[in-house]
Short mmCIF file of C-alpha atoms and ligand atoms in Angstrom, two decimals:
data_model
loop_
_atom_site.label_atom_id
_atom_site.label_comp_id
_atom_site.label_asym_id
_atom_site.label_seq_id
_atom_site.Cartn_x
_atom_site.Cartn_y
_atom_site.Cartn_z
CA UNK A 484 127.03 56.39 100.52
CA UNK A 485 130.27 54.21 100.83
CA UNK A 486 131.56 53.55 104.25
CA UNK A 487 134.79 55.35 103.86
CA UNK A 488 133.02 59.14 102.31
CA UNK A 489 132.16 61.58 104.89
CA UNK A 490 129.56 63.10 105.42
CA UNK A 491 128.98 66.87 106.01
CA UNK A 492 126.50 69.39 106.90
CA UNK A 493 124.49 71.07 104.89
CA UNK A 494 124.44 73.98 106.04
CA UNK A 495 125.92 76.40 108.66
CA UNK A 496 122.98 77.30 110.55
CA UNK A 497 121.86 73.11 110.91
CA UNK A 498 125.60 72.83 112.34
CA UNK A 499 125.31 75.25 114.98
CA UNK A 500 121.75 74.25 115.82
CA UNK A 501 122.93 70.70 115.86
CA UNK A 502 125.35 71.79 118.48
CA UNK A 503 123.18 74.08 120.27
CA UNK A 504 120.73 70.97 120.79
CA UNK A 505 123.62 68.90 122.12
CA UNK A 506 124.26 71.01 124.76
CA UNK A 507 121.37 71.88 125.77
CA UNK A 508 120.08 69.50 127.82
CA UNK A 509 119.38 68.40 131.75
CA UNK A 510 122.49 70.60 132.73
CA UNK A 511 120.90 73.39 131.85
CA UNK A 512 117.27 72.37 133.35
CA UNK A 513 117.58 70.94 136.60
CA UNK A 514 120.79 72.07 137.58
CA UNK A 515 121.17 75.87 136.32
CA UNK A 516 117.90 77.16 137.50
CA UNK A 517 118.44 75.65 141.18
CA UNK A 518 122.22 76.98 141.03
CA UNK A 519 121.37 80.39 139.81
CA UNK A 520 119.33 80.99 142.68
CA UNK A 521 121.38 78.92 145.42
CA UNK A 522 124.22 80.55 144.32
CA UNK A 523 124.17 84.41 144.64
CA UNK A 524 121.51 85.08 141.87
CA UNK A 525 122.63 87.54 139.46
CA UNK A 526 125.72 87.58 141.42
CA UNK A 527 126.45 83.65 140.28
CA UNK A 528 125.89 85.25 136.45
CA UNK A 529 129.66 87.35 136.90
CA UNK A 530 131.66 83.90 137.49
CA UNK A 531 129.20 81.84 135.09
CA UNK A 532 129.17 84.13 131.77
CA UNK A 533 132.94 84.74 132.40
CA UNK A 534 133.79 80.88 132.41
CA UNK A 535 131.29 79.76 130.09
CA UNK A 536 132.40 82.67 127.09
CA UNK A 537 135.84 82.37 127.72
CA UNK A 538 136.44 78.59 128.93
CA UNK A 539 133.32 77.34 127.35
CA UNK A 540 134.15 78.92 123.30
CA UNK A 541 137.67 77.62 123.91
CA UNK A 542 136.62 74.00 124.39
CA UNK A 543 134.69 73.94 122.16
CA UNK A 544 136.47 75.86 119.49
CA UNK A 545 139.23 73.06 120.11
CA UNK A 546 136.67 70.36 119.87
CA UNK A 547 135.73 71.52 116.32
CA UNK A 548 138.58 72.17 114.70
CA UNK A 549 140.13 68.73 116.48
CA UNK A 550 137.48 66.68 114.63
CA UNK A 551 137.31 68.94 111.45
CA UNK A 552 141.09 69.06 111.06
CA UNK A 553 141.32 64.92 111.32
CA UNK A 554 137.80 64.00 109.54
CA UNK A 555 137.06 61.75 112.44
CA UNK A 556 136.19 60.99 115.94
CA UNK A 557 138.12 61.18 119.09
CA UNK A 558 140.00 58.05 118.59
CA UNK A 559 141.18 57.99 115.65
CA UNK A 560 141.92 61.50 115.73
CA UNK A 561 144.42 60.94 118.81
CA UNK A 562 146.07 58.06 117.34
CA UNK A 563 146.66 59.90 114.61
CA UNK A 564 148.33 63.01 116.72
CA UNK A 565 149.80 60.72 118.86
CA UNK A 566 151.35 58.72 115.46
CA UNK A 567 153.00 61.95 114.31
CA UNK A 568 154.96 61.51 117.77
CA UNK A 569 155.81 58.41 117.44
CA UNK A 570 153.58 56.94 119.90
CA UNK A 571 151.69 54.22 118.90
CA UNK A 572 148.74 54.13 121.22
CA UNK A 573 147.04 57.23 120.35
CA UNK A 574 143.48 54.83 120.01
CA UNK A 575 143.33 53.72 123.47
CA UNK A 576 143.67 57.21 125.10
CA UNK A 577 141.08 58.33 122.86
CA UNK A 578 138.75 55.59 123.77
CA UNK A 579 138.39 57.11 127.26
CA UNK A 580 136.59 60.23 126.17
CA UNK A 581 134.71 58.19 123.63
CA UNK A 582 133.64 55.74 126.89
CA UNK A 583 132.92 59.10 128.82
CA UNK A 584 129.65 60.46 126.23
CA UNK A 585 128.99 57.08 125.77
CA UNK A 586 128.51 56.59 129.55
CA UNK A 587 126.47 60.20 128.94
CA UNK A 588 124.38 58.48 126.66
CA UNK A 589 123.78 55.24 128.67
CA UNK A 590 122.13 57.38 131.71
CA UNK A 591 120.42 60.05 129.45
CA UNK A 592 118.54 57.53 127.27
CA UNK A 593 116.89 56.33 130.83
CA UNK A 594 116.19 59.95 131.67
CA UNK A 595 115.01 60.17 128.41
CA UNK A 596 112.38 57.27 129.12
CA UNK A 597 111.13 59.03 132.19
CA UNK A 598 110.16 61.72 130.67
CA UNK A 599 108.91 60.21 127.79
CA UNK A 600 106.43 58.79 130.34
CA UNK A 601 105.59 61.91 131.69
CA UNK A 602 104.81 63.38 128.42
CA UNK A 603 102.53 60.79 128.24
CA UNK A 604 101.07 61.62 131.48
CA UNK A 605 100.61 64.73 130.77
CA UNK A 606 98.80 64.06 127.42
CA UNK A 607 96.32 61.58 129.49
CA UNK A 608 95.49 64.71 132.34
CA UNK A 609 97.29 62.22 134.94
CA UNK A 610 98.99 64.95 136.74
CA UNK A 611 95.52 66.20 137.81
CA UNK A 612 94.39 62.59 139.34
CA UNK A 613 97.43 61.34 140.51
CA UNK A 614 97.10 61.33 144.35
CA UNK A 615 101.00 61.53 145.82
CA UNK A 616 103.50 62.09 143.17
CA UNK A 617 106.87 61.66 145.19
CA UNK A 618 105.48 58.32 145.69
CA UNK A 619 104.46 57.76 142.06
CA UNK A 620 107.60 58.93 141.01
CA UNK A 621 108.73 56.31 143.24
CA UNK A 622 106.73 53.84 142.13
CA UNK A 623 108.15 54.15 138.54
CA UNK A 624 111.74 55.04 138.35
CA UNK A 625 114.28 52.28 139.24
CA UNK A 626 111.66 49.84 138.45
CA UNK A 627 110.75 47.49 135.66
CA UNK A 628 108.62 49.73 134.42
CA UNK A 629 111.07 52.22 132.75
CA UNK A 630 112.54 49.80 130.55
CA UNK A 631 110.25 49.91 128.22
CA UNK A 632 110.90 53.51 127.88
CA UNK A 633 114.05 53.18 128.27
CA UNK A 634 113.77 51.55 124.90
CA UNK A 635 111.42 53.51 123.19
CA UNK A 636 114.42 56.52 123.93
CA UNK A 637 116.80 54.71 122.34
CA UNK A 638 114.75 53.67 119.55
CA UNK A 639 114.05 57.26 118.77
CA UNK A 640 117.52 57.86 118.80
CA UNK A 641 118.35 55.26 116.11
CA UNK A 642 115.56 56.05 114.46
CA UNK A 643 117.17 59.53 113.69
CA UNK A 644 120.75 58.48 113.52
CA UNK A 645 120.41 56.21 110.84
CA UNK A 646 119.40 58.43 108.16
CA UNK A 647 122.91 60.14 109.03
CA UNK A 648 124.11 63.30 109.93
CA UNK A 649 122.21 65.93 107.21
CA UNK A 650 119.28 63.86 106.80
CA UNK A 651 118.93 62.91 110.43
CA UNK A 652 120.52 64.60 113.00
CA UNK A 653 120.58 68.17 111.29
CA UNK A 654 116.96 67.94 109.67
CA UNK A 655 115.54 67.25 113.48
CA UNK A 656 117.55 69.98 115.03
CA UNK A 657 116.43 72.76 112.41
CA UNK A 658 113.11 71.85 113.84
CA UNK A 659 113.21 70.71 117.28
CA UNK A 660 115.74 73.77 118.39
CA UNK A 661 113.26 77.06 116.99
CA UNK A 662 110.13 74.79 118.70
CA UNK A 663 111.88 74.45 121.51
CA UNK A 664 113.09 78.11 122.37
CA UNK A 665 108.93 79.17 121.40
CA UNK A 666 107.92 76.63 123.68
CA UNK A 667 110.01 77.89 126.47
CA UNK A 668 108.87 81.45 125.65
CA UNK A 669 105.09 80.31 125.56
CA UNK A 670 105.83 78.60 129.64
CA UNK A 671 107.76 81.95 130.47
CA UNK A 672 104.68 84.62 130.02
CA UNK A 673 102.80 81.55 131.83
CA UNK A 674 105.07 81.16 134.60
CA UNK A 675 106.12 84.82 134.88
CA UNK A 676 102.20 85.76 135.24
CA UNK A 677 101.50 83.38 138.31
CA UNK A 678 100.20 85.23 141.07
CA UNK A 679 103.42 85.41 143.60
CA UNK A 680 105.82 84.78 140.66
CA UNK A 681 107.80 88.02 141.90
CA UNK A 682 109.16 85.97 144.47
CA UNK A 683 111.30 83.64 142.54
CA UNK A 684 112.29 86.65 140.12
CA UNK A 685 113.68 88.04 143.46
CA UNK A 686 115.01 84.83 143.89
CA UNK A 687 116.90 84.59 140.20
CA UNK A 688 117.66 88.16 140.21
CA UNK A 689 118.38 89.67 143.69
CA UNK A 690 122.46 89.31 143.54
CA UNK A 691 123.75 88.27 146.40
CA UNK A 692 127.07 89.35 146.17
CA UNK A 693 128.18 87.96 149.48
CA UNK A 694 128.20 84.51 148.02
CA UNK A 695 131.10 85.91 145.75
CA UNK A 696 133.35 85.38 148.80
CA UNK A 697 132.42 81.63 148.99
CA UNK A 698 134.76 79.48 146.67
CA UNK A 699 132.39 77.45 146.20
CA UNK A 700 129.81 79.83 144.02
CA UNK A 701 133.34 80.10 141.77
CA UNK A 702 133.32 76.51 141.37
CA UNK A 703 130.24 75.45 140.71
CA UNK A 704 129.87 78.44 138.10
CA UNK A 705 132.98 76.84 137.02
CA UNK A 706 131.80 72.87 136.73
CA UNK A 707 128.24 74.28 135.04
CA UNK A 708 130.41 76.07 132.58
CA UNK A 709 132.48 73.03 131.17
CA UNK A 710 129.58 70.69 131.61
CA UNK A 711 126.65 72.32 130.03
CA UNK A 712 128.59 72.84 126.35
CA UNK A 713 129.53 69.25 126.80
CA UNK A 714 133.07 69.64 126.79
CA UNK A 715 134.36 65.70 127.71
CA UNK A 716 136.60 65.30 124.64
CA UNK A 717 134.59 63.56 121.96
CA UNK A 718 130.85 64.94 121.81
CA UNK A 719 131.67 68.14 120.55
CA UNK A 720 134.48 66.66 118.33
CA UNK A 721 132.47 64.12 116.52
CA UNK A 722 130.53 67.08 114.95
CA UNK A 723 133.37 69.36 114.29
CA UNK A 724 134.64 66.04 112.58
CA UNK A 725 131.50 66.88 109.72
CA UNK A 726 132.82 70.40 109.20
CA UNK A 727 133.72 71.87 105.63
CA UNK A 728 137.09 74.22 105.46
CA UNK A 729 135.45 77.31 105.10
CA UNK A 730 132.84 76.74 108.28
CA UNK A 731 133.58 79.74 110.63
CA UNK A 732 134.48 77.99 113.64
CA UNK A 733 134.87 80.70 116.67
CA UNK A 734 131.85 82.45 115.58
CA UNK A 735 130.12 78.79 115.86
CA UNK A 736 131.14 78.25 119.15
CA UNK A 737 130.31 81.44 120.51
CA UNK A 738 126.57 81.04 119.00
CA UNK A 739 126.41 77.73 121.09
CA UNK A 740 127.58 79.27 123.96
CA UNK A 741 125.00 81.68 123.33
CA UNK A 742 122.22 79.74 122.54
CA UNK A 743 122.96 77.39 125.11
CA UNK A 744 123.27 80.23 127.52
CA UNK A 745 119.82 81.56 126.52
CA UNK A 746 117.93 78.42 127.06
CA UNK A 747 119.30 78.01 130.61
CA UNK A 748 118.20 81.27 131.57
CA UNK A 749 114.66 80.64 129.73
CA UNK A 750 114.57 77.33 131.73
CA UNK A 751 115.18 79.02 135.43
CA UNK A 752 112.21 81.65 134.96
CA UNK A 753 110.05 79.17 133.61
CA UNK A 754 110.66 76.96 136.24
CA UNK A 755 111.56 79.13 139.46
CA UNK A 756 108.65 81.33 139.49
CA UNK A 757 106.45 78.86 139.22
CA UNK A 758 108.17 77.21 142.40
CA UNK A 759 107.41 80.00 144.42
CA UNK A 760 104.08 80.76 143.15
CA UNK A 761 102.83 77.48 144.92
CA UNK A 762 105.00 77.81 147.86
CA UNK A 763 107.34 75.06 146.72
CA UNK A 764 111.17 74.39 147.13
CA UNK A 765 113.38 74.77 144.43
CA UNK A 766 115.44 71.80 143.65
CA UNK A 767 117.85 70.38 141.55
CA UNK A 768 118.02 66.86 139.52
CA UNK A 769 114.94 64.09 138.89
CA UNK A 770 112.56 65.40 142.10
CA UNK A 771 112.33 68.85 139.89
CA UNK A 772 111.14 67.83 136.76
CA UNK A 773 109.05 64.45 138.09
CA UNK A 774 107.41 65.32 141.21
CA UNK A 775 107.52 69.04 141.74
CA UNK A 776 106.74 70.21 138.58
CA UNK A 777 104.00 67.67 137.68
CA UNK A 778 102.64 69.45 141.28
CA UNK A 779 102.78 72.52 139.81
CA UNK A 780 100.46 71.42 136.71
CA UNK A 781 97.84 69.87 139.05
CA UNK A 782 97.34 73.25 140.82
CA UNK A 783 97.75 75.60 137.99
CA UNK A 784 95.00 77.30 135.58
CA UNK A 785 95.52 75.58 132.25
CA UNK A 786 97.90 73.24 133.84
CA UNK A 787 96.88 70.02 131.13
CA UNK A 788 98.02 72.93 128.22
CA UNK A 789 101.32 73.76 129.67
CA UNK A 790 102.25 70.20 131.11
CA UNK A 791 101.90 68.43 127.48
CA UNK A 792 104.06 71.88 126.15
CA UNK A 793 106.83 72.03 129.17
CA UNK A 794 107.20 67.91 128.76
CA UNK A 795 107.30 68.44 124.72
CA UNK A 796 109.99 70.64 124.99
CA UNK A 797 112.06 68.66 127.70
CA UNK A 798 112.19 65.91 125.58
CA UNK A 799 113.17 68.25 122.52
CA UNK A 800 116.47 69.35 125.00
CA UNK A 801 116.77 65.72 126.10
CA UNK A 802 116.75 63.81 122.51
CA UNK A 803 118.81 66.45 120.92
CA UNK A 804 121.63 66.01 123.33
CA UNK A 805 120.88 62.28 122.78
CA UNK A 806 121.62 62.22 119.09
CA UNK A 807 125.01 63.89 120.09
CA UNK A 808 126.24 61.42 122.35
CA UNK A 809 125.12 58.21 120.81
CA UNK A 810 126.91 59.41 117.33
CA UNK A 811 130.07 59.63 119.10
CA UNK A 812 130.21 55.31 119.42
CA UNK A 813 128.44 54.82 116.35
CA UNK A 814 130.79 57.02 114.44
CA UNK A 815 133.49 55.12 116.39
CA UNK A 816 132.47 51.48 115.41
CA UNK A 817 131.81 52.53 111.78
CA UNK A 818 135.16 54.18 111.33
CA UNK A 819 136.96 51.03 113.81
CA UNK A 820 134.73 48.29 112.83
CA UNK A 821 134.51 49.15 108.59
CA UNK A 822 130.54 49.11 109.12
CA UNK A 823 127.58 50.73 107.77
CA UNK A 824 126.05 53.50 109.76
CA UNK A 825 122.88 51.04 109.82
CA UNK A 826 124.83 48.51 111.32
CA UNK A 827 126.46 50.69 114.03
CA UNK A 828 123.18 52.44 115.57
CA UNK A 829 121.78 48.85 115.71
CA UNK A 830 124.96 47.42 117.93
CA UNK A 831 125.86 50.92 119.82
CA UNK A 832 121.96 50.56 120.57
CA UNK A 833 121.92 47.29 121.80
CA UNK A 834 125.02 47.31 123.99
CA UNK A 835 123.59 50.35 125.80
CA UNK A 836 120.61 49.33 126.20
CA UNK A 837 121.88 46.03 127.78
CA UNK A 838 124.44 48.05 129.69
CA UNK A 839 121.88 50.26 131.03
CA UNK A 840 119.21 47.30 131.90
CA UNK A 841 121.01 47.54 135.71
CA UNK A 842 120.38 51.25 136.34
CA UNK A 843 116.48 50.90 135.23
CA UNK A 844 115.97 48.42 138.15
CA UNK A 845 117.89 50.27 141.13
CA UNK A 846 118.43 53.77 141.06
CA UNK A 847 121.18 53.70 143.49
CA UNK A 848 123.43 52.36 140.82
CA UNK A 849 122.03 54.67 138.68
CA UNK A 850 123.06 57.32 140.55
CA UNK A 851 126.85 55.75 141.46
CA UNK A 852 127.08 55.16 137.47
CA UNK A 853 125.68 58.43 136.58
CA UNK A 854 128.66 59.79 139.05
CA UNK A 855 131.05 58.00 137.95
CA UNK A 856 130.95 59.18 134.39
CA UNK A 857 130.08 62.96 134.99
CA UNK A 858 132.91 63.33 137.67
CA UNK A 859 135.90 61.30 136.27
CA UNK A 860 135.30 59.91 132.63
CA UNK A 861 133.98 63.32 131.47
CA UNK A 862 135.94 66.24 132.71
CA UNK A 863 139.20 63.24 131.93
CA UNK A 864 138.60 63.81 128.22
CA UNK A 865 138.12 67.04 128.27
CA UNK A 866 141.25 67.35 129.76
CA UNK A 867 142.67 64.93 127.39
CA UNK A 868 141.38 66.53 124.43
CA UNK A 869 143.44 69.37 125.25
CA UNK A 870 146.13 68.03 126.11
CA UNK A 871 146.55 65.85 123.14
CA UNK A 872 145.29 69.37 120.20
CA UNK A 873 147.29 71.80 122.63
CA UNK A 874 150.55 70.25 123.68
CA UNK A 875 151.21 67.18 121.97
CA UNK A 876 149.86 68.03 118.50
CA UNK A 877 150.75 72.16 118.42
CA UNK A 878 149.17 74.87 119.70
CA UNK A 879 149.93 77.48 117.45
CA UNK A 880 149.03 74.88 114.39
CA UNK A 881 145.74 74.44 116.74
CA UNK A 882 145.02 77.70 116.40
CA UNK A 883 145.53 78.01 112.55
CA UNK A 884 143.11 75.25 112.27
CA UNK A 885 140.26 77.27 114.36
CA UNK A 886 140.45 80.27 111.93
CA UNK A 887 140.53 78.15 109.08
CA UNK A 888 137.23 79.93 107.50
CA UNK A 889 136.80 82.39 110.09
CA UNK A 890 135.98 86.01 109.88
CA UNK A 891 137.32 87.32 112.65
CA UNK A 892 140.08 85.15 113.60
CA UNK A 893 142.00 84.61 116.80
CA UNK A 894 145.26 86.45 117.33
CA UNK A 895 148.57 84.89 119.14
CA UNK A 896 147.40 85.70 122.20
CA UNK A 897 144.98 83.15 122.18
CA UNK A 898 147.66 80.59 122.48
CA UNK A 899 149.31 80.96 125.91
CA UNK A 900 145.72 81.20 126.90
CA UNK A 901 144.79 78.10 125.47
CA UNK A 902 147.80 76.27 126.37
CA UNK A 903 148.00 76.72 129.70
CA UNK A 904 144.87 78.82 131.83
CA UNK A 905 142.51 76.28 129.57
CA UNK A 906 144.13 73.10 130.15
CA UNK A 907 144.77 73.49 133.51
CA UNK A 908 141.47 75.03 134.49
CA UNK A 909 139.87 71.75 132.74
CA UNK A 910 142.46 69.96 135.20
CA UNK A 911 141.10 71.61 138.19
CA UNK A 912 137.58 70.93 136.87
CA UNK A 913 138.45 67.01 137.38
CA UNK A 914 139.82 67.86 140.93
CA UNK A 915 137.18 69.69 142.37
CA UNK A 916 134.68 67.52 141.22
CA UNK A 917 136.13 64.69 142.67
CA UNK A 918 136.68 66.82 145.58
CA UNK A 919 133.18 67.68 145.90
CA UNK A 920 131.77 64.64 144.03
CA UNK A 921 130.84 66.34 141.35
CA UNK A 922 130.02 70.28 140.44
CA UNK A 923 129.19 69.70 136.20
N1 LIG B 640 125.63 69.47 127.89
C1 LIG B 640 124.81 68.40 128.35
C2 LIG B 640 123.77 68.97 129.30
O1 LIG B 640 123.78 70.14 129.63
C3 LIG B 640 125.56 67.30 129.05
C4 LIG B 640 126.82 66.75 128.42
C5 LIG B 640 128.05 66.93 129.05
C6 LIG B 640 126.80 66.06 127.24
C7 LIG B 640 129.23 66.44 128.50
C8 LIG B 640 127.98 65.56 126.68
C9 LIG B 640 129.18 65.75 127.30
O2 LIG B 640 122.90 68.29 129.75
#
């Protein structure tokens, strides 16, 4: 294929599975379950499914028909909106959201690595031998050690990118994304037929409704709602930008939402009961997935079966969301650059990898760089994407180009909603996280 002929998906069930494996991912394994439960229970579901179907499908209907409408990624699409205007640096506001995934990407690929290792772990029966695993854990991450898997993750990745987005990215997602949801229905009858499992139903379930008065259930429903369909400007937009005309574009983004949706609810009563059935603490972020689970696997019947099948389908969430945010620079420098797609993976690779060398070896910066990205660079594009398809470009011509192709498409009043509850709702996103130091 020339450099200058798009490519587009083959079909419309690879798109939205494509989609649905980009966001899925760690959002929506070791933070929803923990914040379900913190948070009210099924009381923290009323704020959640309200943002995430109404805030969530808007982002990412404009993300779609952003990239479909201008055939490319974020930057040149905002240079070119920005162009129409006059204004001729369009580009270098769209680099920021394309900096934002790629800063995604940088601290996901490590992740990534981790649990590669702990796949591999869990393949060998290690979980069973190892003595203290807060301290192997420990022992491991922000060490030498992970680079080699840090590596091997981004390896994978441009493994898959280079044979493109139908032959690649889409082929892998038809496959990893049915695998994954009957993997996490194989650990749910396991998990959900623990002795003492009841407990951390009661925990999910039990609303709370108090916790409704506190702001702060509102906004982290809020932050988990933007950040879990990966709404940052450019991720969501690069593959909108491989969309044919007729693709049905609100029905696609509720389907993510949906399927996105589905798998964090799978993934809190797979892991949450579990967590109470051995009398441990619920947690959020790495100590879930690398030293409490792996506990749970030493302890539990037919723990070697389930830790090689939880781990498999971790790294299915994790690589999918992977693929996402590594196409958004290597669709960048192909379209800035004039490069092959071969060429790009190889230099987006290598530039990450060497960016990301740092965070392997302390996991202090890791942390400071993973916060820097998910509570400034990311919810800033978002709100730059909208600002740029919704205000500067138009926002009734905005919504023309979402029901290009769609059956049931969205009336006038979409607009005012749109224009200004979304965008400034994104804005306060960006303020309370920084507020808080982060709620995605
Ligand atoms: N949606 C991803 C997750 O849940 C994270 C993400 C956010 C990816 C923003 C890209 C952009 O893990």
């Amino acid at each position: 294929m020339s450099v200058n002929e798009r490519e587009t998906w083959s079909s419309r069930i690879g798109f939205v599975l494509s989609c649905v494996g980009a966001a899925i991912g760690l959002g929506n394994i070791w933070l929803f379950p923990w914040r379900l439960g913190a948070y009210g229970g099924a009381a923290f579901l009323i704020p959640y499914l309200f943002f995430v179907i109404t805030l969530g499908s808007t982002g990412l209907m404009e993300e779609f028909a952003f990239g479909r409408e201008r055939k490319a990624g974020a930057i040149q699409a905002f240079k070119e909106v920005y162009a129409e205007r006059g204004i001729d640096w369009g580009d270098k506001l769209g680099v920021i959201p394309v900096l934002g995934v790629t800063g995604v990407f940088v601290f996901y690929a490590i992740v990534v690595g981790w649990i590669l290792k702990y796949f591999v772990l869990a393949l060998q029966g290690q979980f069973a031998v190892i003595d203290k695993l807060p301290a192997y854990f420990g022992s491991f991450a922000g060490t030498p050690k992970t680079i080699i898997w840090h590596l091997l993750a981004i390896i994978i990745t441009i493994l898959v990118l280079r044979l493109g987005v139908k032959d690649g990215i889409e082929r892998i997602n038809k496959v990893m994304m049915p695998t994954l949801f009957v993997i996490l229905f194989i650990l749910l009858l396991r998990s959900l037929t623990l002795p003492g499992a009841l407990e951390g139903i009661k925990f999910l379930l039990v609303p709370e409704w108090s916790k409704l008065a506190n702001p702060k259930t509102w906004i982290m429903a809020l932050g988990q709602a933007f950040f879990t369909v990966s709404l940052g400007g450019a991720a969501m937009l690069v593959y909108g930008s491989y969309l044919d005309e007729d693709a049905d574009i609100p029905a696609s983004a509720l389907q993510t939402v949906i399927f996105n949706t589905t798998a964090s609810f799978l993934a809190a009563f797979v892991i949450i009961p579990a967590v109470f059935a051995f009398g441990l603490d619920p947690k959020a972020g790495p100590p879930l997935l690398f030293i409490t689970l792996p506990n749970i696997f030493k302890q539990m019947p037919g723990g070697y079966i389930f830790s090689v099948l939880f781990f498999l389908s971790i790294i299915f969430a994790a690589l999918s969301s992977t693929m996402n945010l590594m196409e958004v620079p290597v669709e960048a420098l192909m379209q800035r650059l004039k490069i092959s797609r071969k060429k790009s993976v190889i230099l987006v690779g290598g530039l990450t990898f060497a960016v990301g060398l740092p965070l392997d070896l302390s996991m202090k910066l890791f942390g400071h760089f993973a916060d820097f990205v998910t509570i400034y660079l990311i919810p800033i594009g978002a709100v730059m994407a909208a600002v740029t398809y919704f205000w500067v470009y138009d926002i009734t011509k905005a919504r023309q180009a979402i029901n290009q192709g769609s059956d049931n498409p969205l009336g006038t009043w979409w607009e005012p909603f749109a224009k200004y509850v979304f965008t400034i709702v994104a804005g306060v996103v960006l303020i309370l996280g920084i507020i808080f130091g982060g709620i995605g």
